[in-house]
XYZ file of C-alpha atoms in Angstrom:
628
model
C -25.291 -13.030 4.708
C -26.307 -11.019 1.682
C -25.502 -12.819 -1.744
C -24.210 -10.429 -4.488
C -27.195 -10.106 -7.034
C -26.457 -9.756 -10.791
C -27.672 -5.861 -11.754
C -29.666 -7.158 -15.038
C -28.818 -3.310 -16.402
C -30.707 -2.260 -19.755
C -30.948 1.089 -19.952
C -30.056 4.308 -17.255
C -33.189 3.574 -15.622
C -32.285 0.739 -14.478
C -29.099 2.321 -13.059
C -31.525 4.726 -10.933
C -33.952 1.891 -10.088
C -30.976 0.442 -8.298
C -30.025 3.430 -6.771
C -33.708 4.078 -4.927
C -31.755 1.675 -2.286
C -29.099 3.633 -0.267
C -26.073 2.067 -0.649
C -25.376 1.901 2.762
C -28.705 -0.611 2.473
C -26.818 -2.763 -0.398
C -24.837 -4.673 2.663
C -21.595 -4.569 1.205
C -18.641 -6.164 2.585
C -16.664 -3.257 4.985
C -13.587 -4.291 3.773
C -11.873 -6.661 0.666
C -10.880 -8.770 3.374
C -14.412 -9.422 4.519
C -14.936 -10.132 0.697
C -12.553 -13.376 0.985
C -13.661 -14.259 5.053
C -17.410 -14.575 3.296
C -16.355 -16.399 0.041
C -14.608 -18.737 2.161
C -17.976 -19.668 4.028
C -20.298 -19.285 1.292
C -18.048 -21.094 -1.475
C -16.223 -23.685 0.270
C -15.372 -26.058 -2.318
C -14.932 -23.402 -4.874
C -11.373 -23.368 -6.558
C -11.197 -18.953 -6.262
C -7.384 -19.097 -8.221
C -5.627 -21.350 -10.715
C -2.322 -20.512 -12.018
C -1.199 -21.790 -15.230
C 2.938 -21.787 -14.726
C 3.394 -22.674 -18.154
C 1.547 -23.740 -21.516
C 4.317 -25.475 -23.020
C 5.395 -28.370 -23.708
C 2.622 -29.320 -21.287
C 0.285 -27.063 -19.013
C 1.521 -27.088 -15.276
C -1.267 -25.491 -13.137
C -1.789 -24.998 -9.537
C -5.123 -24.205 -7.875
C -6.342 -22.833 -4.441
C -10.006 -23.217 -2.842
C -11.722 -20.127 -1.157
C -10.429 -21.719 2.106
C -7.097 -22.046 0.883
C -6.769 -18.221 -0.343
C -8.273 -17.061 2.817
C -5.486 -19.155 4.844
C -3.120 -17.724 3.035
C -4.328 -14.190 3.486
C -4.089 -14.774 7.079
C -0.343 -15.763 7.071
C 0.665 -13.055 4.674
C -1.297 -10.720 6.869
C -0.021 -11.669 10.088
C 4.005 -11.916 8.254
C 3.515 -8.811 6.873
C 2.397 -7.503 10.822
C 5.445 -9.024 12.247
C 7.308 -7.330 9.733
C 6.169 -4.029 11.058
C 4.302 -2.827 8.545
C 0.903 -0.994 8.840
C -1.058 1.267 7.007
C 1.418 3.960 6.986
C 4.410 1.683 6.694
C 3.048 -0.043 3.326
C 4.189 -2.990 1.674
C 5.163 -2.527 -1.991
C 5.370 -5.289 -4.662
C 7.370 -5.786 -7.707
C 5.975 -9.367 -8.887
C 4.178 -10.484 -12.277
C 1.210 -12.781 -12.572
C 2.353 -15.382 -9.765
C 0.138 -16.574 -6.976
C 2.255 -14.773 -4.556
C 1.271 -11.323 -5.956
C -2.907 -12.235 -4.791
C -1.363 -13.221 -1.525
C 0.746 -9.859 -1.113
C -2.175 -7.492 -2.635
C -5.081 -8.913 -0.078
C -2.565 -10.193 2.967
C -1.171 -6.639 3.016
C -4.505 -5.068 2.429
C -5.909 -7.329 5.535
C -2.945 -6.438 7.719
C -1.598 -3.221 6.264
C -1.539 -1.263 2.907
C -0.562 -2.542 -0.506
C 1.233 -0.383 -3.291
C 1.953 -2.444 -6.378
C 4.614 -1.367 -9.004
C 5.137 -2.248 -12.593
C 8.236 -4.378 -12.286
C 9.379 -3.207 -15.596
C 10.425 0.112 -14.508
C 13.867 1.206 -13.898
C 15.400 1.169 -10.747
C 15.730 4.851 -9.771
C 12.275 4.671 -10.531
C 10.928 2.412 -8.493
C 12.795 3.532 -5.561
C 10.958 6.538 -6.280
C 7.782 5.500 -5.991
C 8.948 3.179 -2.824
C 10.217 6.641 -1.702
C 6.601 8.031 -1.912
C 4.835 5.719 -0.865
C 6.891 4.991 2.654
C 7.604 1.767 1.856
C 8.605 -0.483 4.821
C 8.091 -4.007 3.288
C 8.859 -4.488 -0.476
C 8.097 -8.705 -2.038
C 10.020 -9.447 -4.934
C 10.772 -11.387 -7.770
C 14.839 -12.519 -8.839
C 14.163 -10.209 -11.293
C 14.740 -7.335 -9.158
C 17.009 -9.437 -6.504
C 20.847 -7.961 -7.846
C 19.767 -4.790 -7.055
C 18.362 -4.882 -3.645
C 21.823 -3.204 -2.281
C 20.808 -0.075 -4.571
C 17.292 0.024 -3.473
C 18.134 -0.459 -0.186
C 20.215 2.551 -0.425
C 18.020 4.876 -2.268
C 14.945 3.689 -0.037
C 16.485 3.824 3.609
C 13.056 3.413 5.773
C 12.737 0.020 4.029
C 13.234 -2.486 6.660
C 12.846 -6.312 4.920
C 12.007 -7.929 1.759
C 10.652 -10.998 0.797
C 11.360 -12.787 -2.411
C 9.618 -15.293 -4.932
C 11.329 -17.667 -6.950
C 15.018 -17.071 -5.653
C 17.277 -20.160 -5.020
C 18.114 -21.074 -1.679
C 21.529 -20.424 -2.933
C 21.465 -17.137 -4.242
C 19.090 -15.567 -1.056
C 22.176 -17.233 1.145
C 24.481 -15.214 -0.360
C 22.599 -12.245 -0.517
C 23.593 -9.835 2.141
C 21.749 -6.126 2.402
C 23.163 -4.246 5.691
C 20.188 -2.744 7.556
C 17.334 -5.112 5.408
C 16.061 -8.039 6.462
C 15.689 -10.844 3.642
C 13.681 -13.928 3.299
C 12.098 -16.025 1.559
C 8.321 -15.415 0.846
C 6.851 -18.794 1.088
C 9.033 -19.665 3.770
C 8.437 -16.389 6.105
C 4.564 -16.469 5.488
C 4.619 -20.217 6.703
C 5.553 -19.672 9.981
C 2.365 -17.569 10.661
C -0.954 -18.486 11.643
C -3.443 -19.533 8.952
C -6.482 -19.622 11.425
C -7.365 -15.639 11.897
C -6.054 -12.549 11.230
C -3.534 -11.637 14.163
C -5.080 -7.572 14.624
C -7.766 -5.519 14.020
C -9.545 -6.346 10.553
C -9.788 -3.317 8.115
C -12.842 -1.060 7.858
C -14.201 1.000 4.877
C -12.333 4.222 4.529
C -9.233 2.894 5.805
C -6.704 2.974 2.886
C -6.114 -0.079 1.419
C -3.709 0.453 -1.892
C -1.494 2.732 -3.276
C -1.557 2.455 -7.126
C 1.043 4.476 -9.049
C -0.391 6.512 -12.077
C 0.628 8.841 -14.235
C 3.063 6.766 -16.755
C 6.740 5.654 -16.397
C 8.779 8.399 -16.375
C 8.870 11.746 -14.195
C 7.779 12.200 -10.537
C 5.721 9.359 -8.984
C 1.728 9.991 -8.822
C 0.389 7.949 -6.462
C -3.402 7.215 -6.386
C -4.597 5.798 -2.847
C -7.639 3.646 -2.492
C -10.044 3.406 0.661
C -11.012 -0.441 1.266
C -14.740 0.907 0.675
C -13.326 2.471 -2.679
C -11.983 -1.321 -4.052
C -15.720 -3.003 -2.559
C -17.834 -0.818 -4.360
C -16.258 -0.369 -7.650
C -15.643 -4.933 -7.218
C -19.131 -4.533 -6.655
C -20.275 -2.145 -9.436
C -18.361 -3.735 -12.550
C -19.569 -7.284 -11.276
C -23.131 -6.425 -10.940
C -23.202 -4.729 -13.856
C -21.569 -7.627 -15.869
C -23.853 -10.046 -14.446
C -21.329 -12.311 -12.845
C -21.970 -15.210 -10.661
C -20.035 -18.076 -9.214
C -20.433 -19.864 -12.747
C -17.913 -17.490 -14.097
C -14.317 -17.870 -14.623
C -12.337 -14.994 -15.833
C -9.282 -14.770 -17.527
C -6.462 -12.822 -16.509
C -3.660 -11.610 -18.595
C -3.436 -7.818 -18.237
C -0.373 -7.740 -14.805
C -1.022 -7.312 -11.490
C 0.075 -3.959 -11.009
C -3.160 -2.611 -12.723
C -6.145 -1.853 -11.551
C -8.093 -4.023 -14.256
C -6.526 -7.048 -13.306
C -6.575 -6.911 -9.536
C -10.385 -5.730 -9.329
C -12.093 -6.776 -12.661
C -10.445 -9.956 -13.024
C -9.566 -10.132 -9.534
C -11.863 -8.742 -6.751
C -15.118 -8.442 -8.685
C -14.694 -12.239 -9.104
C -13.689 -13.692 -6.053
C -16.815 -11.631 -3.973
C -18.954 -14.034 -6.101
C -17.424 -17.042 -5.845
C -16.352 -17.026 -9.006
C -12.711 -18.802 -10.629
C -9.819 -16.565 -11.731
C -7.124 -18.042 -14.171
C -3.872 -16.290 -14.389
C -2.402 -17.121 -17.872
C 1.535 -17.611 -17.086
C 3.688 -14.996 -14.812
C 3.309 -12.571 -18.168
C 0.042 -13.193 -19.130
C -0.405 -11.801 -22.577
C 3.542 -10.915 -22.981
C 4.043 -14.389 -22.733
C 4.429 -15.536 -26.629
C 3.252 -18.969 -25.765
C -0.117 -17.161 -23.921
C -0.508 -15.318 -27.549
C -0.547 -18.430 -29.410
C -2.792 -20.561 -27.048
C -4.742 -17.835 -25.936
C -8.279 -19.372 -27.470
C -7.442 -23.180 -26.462
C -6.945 -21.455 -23.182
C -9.957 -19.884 -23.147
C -11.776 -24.032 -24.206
C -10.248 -25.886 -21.882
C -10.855 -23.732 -18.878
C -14.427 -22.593 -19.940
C -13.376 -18.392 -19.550
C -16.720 -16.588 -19.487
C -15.049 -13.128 -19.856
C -11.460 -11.287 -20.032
C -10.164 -8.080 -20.010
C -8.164 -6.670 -22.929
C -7.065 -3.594 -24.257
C -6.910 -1.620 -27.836
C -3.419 -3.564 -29.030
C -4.189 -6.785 -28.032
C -7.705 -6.612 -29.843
C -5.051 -6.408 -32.820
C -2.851 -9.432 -31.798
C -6.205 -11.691 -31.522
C -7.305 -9.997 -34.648
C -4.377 -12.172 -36.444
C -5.115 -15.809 -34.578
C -7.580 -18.126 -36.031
C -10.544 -18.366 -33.513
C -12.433 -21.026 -35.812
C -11.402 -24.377 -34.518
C -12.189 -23.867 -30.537
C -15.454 -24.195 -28.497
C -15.730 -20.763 -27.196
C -18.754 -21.217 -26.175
C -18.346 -20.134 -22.380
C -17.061 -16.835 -23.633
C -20.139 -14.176 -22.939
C -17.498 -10.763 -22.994
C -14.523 -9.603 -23.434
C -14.133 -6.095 -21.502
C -12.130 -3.566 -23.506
C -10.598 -0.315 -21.831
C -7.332 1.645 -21.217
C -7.485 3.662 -24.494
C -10.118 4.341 -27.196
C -11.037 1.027 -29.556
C -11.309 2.014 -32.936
C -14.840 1.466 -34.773
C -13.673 -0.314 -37.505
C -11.672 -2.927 -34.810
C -14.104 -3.820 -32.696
C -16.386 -4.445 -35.691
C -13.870 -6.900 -37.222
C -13.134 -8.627 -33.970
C -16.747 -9.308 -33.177
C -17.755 -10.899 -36.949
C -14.955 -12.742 -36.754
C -15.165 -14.088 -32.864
C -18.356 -13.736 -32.414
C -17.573 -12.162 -29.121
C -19.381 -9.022 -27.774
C -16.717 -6.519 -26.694
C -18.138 -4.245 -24.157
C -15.812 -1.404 -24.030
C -15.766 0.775 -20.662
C -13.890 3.633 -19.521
C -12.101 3.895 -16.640
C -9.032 4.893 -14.439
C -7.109 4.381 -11.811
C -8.478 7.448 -9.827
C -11.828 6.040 -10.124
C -10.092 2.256 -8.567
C -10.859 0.434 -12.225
C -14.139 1.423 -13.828
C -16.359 3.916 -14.330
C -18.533 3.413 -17.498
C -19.448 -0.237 -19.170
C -21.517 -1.550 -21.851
C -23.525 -3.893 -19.763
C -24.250 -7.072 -21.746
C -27.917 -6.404 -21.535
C -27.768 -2.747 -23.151
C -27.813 -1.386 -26.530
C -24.629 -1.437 -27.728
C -23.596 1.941 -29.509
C -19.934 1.594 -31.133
C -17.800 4.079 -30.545
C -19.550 4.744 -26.834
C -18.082 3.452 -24.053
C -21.901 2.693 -22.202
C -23.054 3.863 -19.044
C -21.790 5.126 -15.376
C -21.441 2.621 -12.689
C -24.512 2.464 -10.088
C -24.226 5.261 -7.495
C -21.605 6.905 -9.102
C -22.255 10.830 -11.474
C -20.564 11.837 -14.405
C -21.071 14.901 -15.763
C -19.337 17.280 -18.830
C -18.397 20.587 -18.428
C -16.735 23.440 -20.093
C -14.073 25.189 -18.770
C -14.681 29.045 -18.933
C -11.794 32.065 -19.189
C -12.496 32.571 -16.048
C -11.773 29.276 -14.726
C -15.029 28.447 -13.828
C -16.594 25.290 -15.359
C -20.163 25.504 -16.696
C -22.140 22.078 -17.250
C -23.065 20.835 -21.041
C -26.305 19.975 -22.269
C -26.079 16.276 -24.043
C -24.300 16.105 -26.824
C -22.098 18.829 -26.506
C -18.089 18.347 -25.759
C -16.510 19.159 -22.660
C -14.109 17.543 -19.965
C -15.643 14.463 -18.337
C -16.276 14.992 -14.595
C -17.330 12.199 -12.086
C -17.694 11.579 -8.419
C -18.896 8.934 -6.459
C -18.554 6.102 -3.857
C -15.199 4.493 -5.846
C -13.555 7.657 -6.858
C -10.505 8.352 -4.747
C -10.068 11.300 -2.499
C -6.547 12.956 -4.145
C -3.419 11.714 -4.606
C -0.299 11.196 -1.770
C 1.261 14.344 -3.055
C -0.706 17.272 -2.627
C 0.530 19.431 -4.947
C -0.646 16.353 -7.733
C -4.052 17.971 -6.296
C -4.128 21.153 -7.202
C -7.331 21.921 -10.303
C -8.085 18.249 -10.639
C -11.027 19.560 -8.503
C -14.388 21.148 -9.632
C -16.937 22.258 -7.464
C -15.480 20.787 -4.249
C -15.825 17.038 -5.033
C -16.406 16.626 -8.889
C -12.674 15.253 -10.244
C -11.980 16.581 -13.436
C -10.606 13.135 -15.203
C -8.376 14.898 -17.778
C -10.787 13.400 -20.610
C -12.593 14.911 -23.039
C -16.128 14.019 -24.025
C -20.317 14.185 -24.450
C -23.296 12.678 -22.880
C -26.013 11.802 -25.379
C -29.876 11.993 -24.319
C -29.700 8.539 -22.760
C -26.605 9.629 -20.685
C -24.189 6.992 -22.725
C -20.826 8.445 -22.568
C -18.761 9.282 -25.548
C -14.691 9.997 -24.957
C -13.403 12.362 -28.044
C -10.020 11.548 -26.286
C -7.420 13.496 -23.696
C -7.516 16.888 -23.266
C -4.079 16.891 -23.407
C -3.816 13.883 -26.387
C -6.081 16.524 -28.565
C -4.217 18.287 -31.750
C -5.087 21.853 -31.827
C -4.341 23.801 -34.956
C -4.947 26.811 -35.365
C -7.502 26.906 -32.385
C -9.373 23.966 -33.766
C -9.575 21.117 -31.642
C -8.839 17.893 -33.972
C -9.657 14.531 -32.296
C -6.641 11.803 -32.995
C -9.216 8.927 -32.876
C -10.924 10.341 -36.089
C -7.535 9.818 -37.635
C -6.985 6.247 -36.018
C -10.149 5.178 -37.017
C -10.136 6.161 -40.839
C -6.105 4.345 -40.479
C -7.857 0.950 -39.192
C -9.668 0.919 -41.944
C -6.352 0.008 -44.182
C -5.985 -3.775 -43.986
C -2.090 -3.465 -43.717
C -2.305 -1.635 -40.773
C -1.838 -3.102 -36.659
C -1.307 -0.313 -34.234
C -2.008 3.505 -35.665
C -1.310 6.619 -33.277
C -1.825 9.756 -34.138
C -0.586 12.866 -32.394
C 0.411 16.518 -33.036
C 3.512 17.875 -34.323
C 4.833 21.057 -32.829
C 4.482 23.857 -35.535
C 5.522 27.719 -34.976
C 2.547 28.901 -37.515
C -0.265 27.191 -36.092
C 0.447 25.142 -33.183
C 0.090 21.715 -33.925
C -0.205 19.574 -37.545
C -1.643 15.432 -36.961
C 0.894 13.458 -38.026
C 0.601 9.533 -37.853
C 2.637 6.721 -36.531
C 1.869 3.657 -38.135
C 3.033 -0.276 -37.042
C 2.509 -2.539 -39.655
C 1.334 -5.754 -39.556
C 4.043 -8.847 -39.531
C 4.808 -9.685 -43.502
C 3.331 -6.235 -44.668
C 5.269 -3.909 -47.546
C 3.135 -0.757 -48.219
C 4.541 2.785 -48.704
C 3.786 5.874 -46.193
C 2.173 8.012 -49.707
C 0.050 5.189 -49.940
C -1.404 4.806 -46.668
C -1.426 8.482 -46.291
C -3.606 8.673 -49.952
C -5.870 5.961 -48.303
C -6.360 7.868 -45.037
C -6.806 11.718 -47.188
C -10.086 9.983 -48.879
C -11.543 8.353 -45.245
C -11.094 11.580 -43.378
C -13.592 14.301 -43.665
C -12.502 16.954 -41.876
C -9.958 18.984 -43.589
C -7.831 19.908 -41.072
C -7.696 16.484 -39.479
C -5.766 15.053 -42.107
C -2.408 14.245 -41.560
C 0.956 16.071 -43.039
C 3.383 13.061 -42.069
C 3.281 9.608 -41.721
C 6.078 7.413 -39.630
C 6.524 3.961 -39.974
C 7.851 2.339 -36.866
C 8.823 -1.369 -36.103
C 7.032 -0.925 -33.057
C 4.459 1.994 -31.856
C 5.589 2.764 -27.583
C 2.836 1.002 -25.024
C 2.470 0.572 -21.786
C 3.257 -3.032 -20.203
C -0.342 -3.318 -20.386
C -0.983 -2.772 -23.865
C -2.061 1.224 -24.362
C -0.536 3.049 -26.380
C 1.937 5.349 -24.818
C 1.699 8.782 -26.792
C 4.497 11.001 -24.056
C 7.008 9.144 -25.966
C 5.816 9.366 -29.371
C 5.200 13.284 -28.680
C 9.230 13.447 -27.446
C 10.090 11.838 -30.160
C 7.966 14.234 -32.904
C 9.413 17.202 -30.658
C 12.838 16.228 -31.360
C 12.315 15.354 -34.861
C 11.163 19.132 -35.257
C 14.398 20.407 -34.202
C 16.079 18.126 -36.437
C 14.748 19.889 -39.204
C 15.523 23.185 -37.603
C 19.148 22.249 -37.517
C 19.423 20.766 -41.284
C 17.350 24.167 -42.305
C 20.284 26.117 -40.494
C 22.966 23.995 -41.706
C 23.642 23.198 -38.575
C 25.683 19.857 -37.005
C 23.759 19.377 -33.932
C 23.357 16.424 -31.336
C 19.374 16.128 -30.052
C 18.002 13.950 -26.995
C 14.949 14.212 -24.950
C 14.642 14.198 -21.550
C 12.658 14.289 -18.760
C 11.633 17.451 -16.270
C 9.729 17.911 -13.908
C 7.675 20.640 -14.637
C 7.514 20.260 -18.485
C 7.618 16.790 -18.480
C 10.125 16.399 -21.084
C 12.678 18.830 -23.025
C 14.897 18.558 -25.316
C 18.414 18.946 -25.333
C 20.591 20.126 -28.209
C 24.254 20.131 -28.496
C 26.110 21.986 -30.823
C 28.888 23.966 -31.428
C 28.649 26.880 -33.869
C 29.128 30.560 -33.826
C 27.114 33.163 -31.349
C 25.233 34.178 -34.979
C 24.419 30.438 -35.507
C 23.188 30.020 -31.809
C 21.502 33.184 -31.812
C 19.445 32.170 -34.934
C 18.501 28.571 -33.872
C 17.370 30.153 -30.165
C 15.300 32.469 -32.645
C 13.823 29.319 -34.450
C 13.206 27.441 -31.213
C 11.479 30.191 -29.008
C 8.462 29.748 -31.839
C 7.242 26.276 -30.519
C 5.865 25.412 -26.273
C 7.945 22.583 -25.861
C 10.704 23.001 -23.413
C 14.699 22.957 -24.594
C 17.939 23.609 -23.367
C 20.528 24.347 -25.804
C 24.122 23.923 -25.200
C 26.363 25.394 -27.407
C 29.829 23.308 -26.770
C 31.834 25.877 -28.657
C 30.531 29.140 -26.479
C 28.593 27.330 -22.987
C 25.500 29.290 -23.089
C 22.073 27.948 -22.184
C 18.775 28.709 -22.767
C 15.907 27.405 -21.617
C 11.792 28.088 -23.065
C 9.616 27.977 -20.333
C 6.292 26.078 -20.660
């Protein structure tokens, strides 16, 4: 049985020296179910999963051997079977960062097909997605538990669910018509724990469904072949050097890719230990607070993190712990700022390798290896095996590839990118050249192929035809000690397009004016044209429940703040709201109720930006609507 060999990557030769062996040569497990069957021989005594239930008062933890998991596995597996599902009947999972959730992702990946969902969605959403994905099992938490009769109804091909941490009581009472409910623990318990009961996955069977694509709107979802989630596992871990000696750390939740592959998958297929900090990892306050005694007492060699919660540990003294088993912390999801990561690492002392990576591509794609040259503001090299490329797009439509250094939209393909999403009109010009997916991102190769993001295409401000990147703008913000979370994004404008303007959180305890901070930026900004005509200070800049900044909402909100000013230039008593569409993605609705010269001259005013509206004129019901 092959052991999984660290990658010892310095430079891109390296990467090619690795490649002279096909991959179907690298004997990779076929499946991420053969990952935990050969764990569980080769690391017997290991512990593979610990679960801290709480920090406070004391710590109450539970842990599980590689035997254990793979036991487990097997019941879910064989429960989820029983249950009917399959690959096309896939269980979906609204849990946070309990045991349960590892049992549900790799018990329905042995027996069937997994599709986790952020539990923090709203409920018409989620039935959505269940909707999409042809949900037939769904495990849940009591979170979710009042309003199985409404899911049930919205989602009528789903047959049972299972829930975690529900009272005898309350699941007694509980009555769905046409669902069959359980208990999770109980259910799985009553299935063997010796084998899996049917045919063990292969490679390019699909093995997950992960949604994409943010939190409002249509569903996106992004399916994953079983060889998909073994390579990339595979990739990131060789890359990163890790061995059973490692234990990582995870607090980003279990509906992301980062946590179930780079602190999940790429772990266990070494034998390596995976804590999971509380059911809310790093939303848990009392995770925040303890986060570097956690990392002491259970010796964490790495974790994942993102851009905002670089921040948070930015503000907790690091100086009195041992945290000496600490060798990275992996940073992704959005662009770190410069200045940041040079702060965190003089005061840590930790390396922050910051990747790139996304869903489509199962977790990651680029990586500062630990053994490379680190270049800030990079985001280091591809994964083994896998091709990036930039290219511009033409008039025409056609794409033509960039010499290094020049700007263009970041292309890859390889053995972990996915092969298109559920939907197939999601599909349509994410292509290039047959099997190159365009990513959406925007960015150079330099002569030693390190890749360098300038940002979304779509996140870009363009005034006036001139492309303006928003992290130049973050960055020179950062700089400003008063300053935690800084987005910047571009204001609709009927002269030229777009104008940056800022949103800025402050740090806790902080009293600074917007002039001020704007005077600070105007004199760390060199481009003209970059600098920004508004700044708005927020109590709390939109993110993602895993920590990125969420721009859609901060670019519906500077939408509707432009036709607030319309209205006040027009003297006009108006009602505006924002909300979503389907083929827009937002518009914005105004109510008033003036005069047909009044209406007429607002419609005039409104026509001049590319957002979409509707206005409603309560007096006189006419609407109109600006196409995008």
């Amino acid at each position: 049985m092959n052991t999984i060999q660290p990658f010892n990557i310095r430079n891109i030769r390296d990467i090619q020296n690795i490649e002279s062996v096909p991959l179907s040569e690298q004997q990779l497990p076929v499946s991420s179910y053969e990952v935990f069957k050969r764990s569980a021989e080769r690391y017997r005594d290991r512990i593979a999963l610990r679960y801290l239930e709480s920090i406070k008062p004391d710590i109450v933890e539970h842990s599980f051997t590689y035997p254990d998991l793979l036991g487990i596995i097997h019941q879910t597996a064989n429960a989820f079977v029983h249950l009917g599902a399959s690959v096309d009947k896939p269980v979906s999972m609204l849990l946070e960062n309990v045991p349960q959730a590892h049992f549900t992702i790799w018990g329905a990946e042995a027996g069937a097909c997994v599709n986790p969902i952020n539990p923090l969605l709203d409920i018409e959403h989620i039935c959505a997605v269940l909707n999409e994905a042809r949900t037939h099992v769904l495990v849940l938490s009591s979170q979710h538990v009042a309003a199985l009769n409404d899911i049930k109804a919205q989602v009528p091909r789903l047959k049972a669910a299972l829930t975690v941490g529900v009272s005898e009581a309350e699941l007694a009472s509980l009555t769905v018509e046409g669902l069959h409910v359980d208990d999770f623990d109980r259910c799985i318990a009553e299935f063997s724990s010796a084998q899996l009961n049917v045919k063990a996955p292969v490679g390019e069977q699909r093995a997950s469904l992960f949604h994409t694509g943010g939190t409002t709107g249509v569903p996106k979802l992004a399916p994953h072949s079983h060889f998909n989630e073994v390579v990339n596992a595979w990739q990131f871990g060789g890359s990163v050097n890790l061995t059973e000696q490692d234990v990582g750390l995870c607090v980003l939740p279990m509906f992301h890719v980062n946590a179930v592959f780079i602190t999940g998958l790429a772990p266990f297929m070494v034998g390596a230990e995976v804590v999971l900090a509380t059911e809310n990892g790093y939303r848990n306050a009392d995770v925040q607070e303890a986060f570097w005694e956690i990392i002491e007492r259970y010796r964490a060699s790495y974790f994942s993190t993102v851009p905002t919660i670089v921040h948070d540990l930015l503000q907790l003294p690091s100086n009195h712990y041992d945290l000496s088993s600490l060798r990275f912390a992996g940073c992704g999801a959005a662009p770190l700022s410069r200045e940041v990561m040079r702060r965190f690492e003089r005061k840590t002392g930790l390396r922050l390798l910051e990747g790139y990576g996304l869903t489509e591509s199962t977790a990651v794609s680029t990586i500062h290896a630990p053994g490379i040259e680190q270049r800030v503001g990079a985001v280091g090299l591809r994964m083994p095996y896998m091709q990036i490329k930039i290219a511009q797009r033409q008039e025409n439509g056609e794409y033509l590839d960039c010499p290094a250094g020049s700007l263009g939209s970041v292309l890859i393909k390889g053995p972990n990118v996915f092969s298109g999403y559920t939907d197939p009109k999601k599909n349509v010009d994410i292509w290039v050249h047959g099997d190159w997916l365009d990513t959406g991102d925007l960015g150079y190769l330099d002569e030693d192929e390190y890749l360098w993001l300038s940002g979304r295409s779509k996140d870009l401000i363009i005034r006036g035809g001139h492309n303006i990147d928003p992290l130049m703008i973050e960055d020179a913000f950062y700089k400003h000690d008063a300053i935690a979370v800084v987005a910047a994004v571009g204001k609709p404008d009927a002269r030229v397009g777009e104008l940056p303007v800022v949103y800025v959180q402050l740090k806790a305890g902080i009293d600074i004016s917007g002039q001020e901070l704007l005077s600070f930026a105007q004199g760390n900004i060199s481009e003209r044209a970059a600098i920004p005509k508004e700044l708005h200070i927020v109590d709390k800049i939109p993110t993602t429940a895993v920590g990125k900044v969420f721009k859609p909402d901060l670019h519906r909100d500077i939408a509707a703040k432009v036709v607030a000013e319309n209205l006040r230039s027009l003297h006009i008593q108006g009602q505006v709201t924002v909300c979503d569409d389907a083929s827009a993605g937002f518009r914005v609705e105004v109510f008033i109720a003036e005069n047909a010269e009044l209406e007429a001259k607002l419609t005039r005013k409104l026509e001049e930006y590319s957002f979409a509206y509707c206005l409603i004129n309560e007096a006189a019901p006419v609407q109109n609507r600006r196409a995008v």
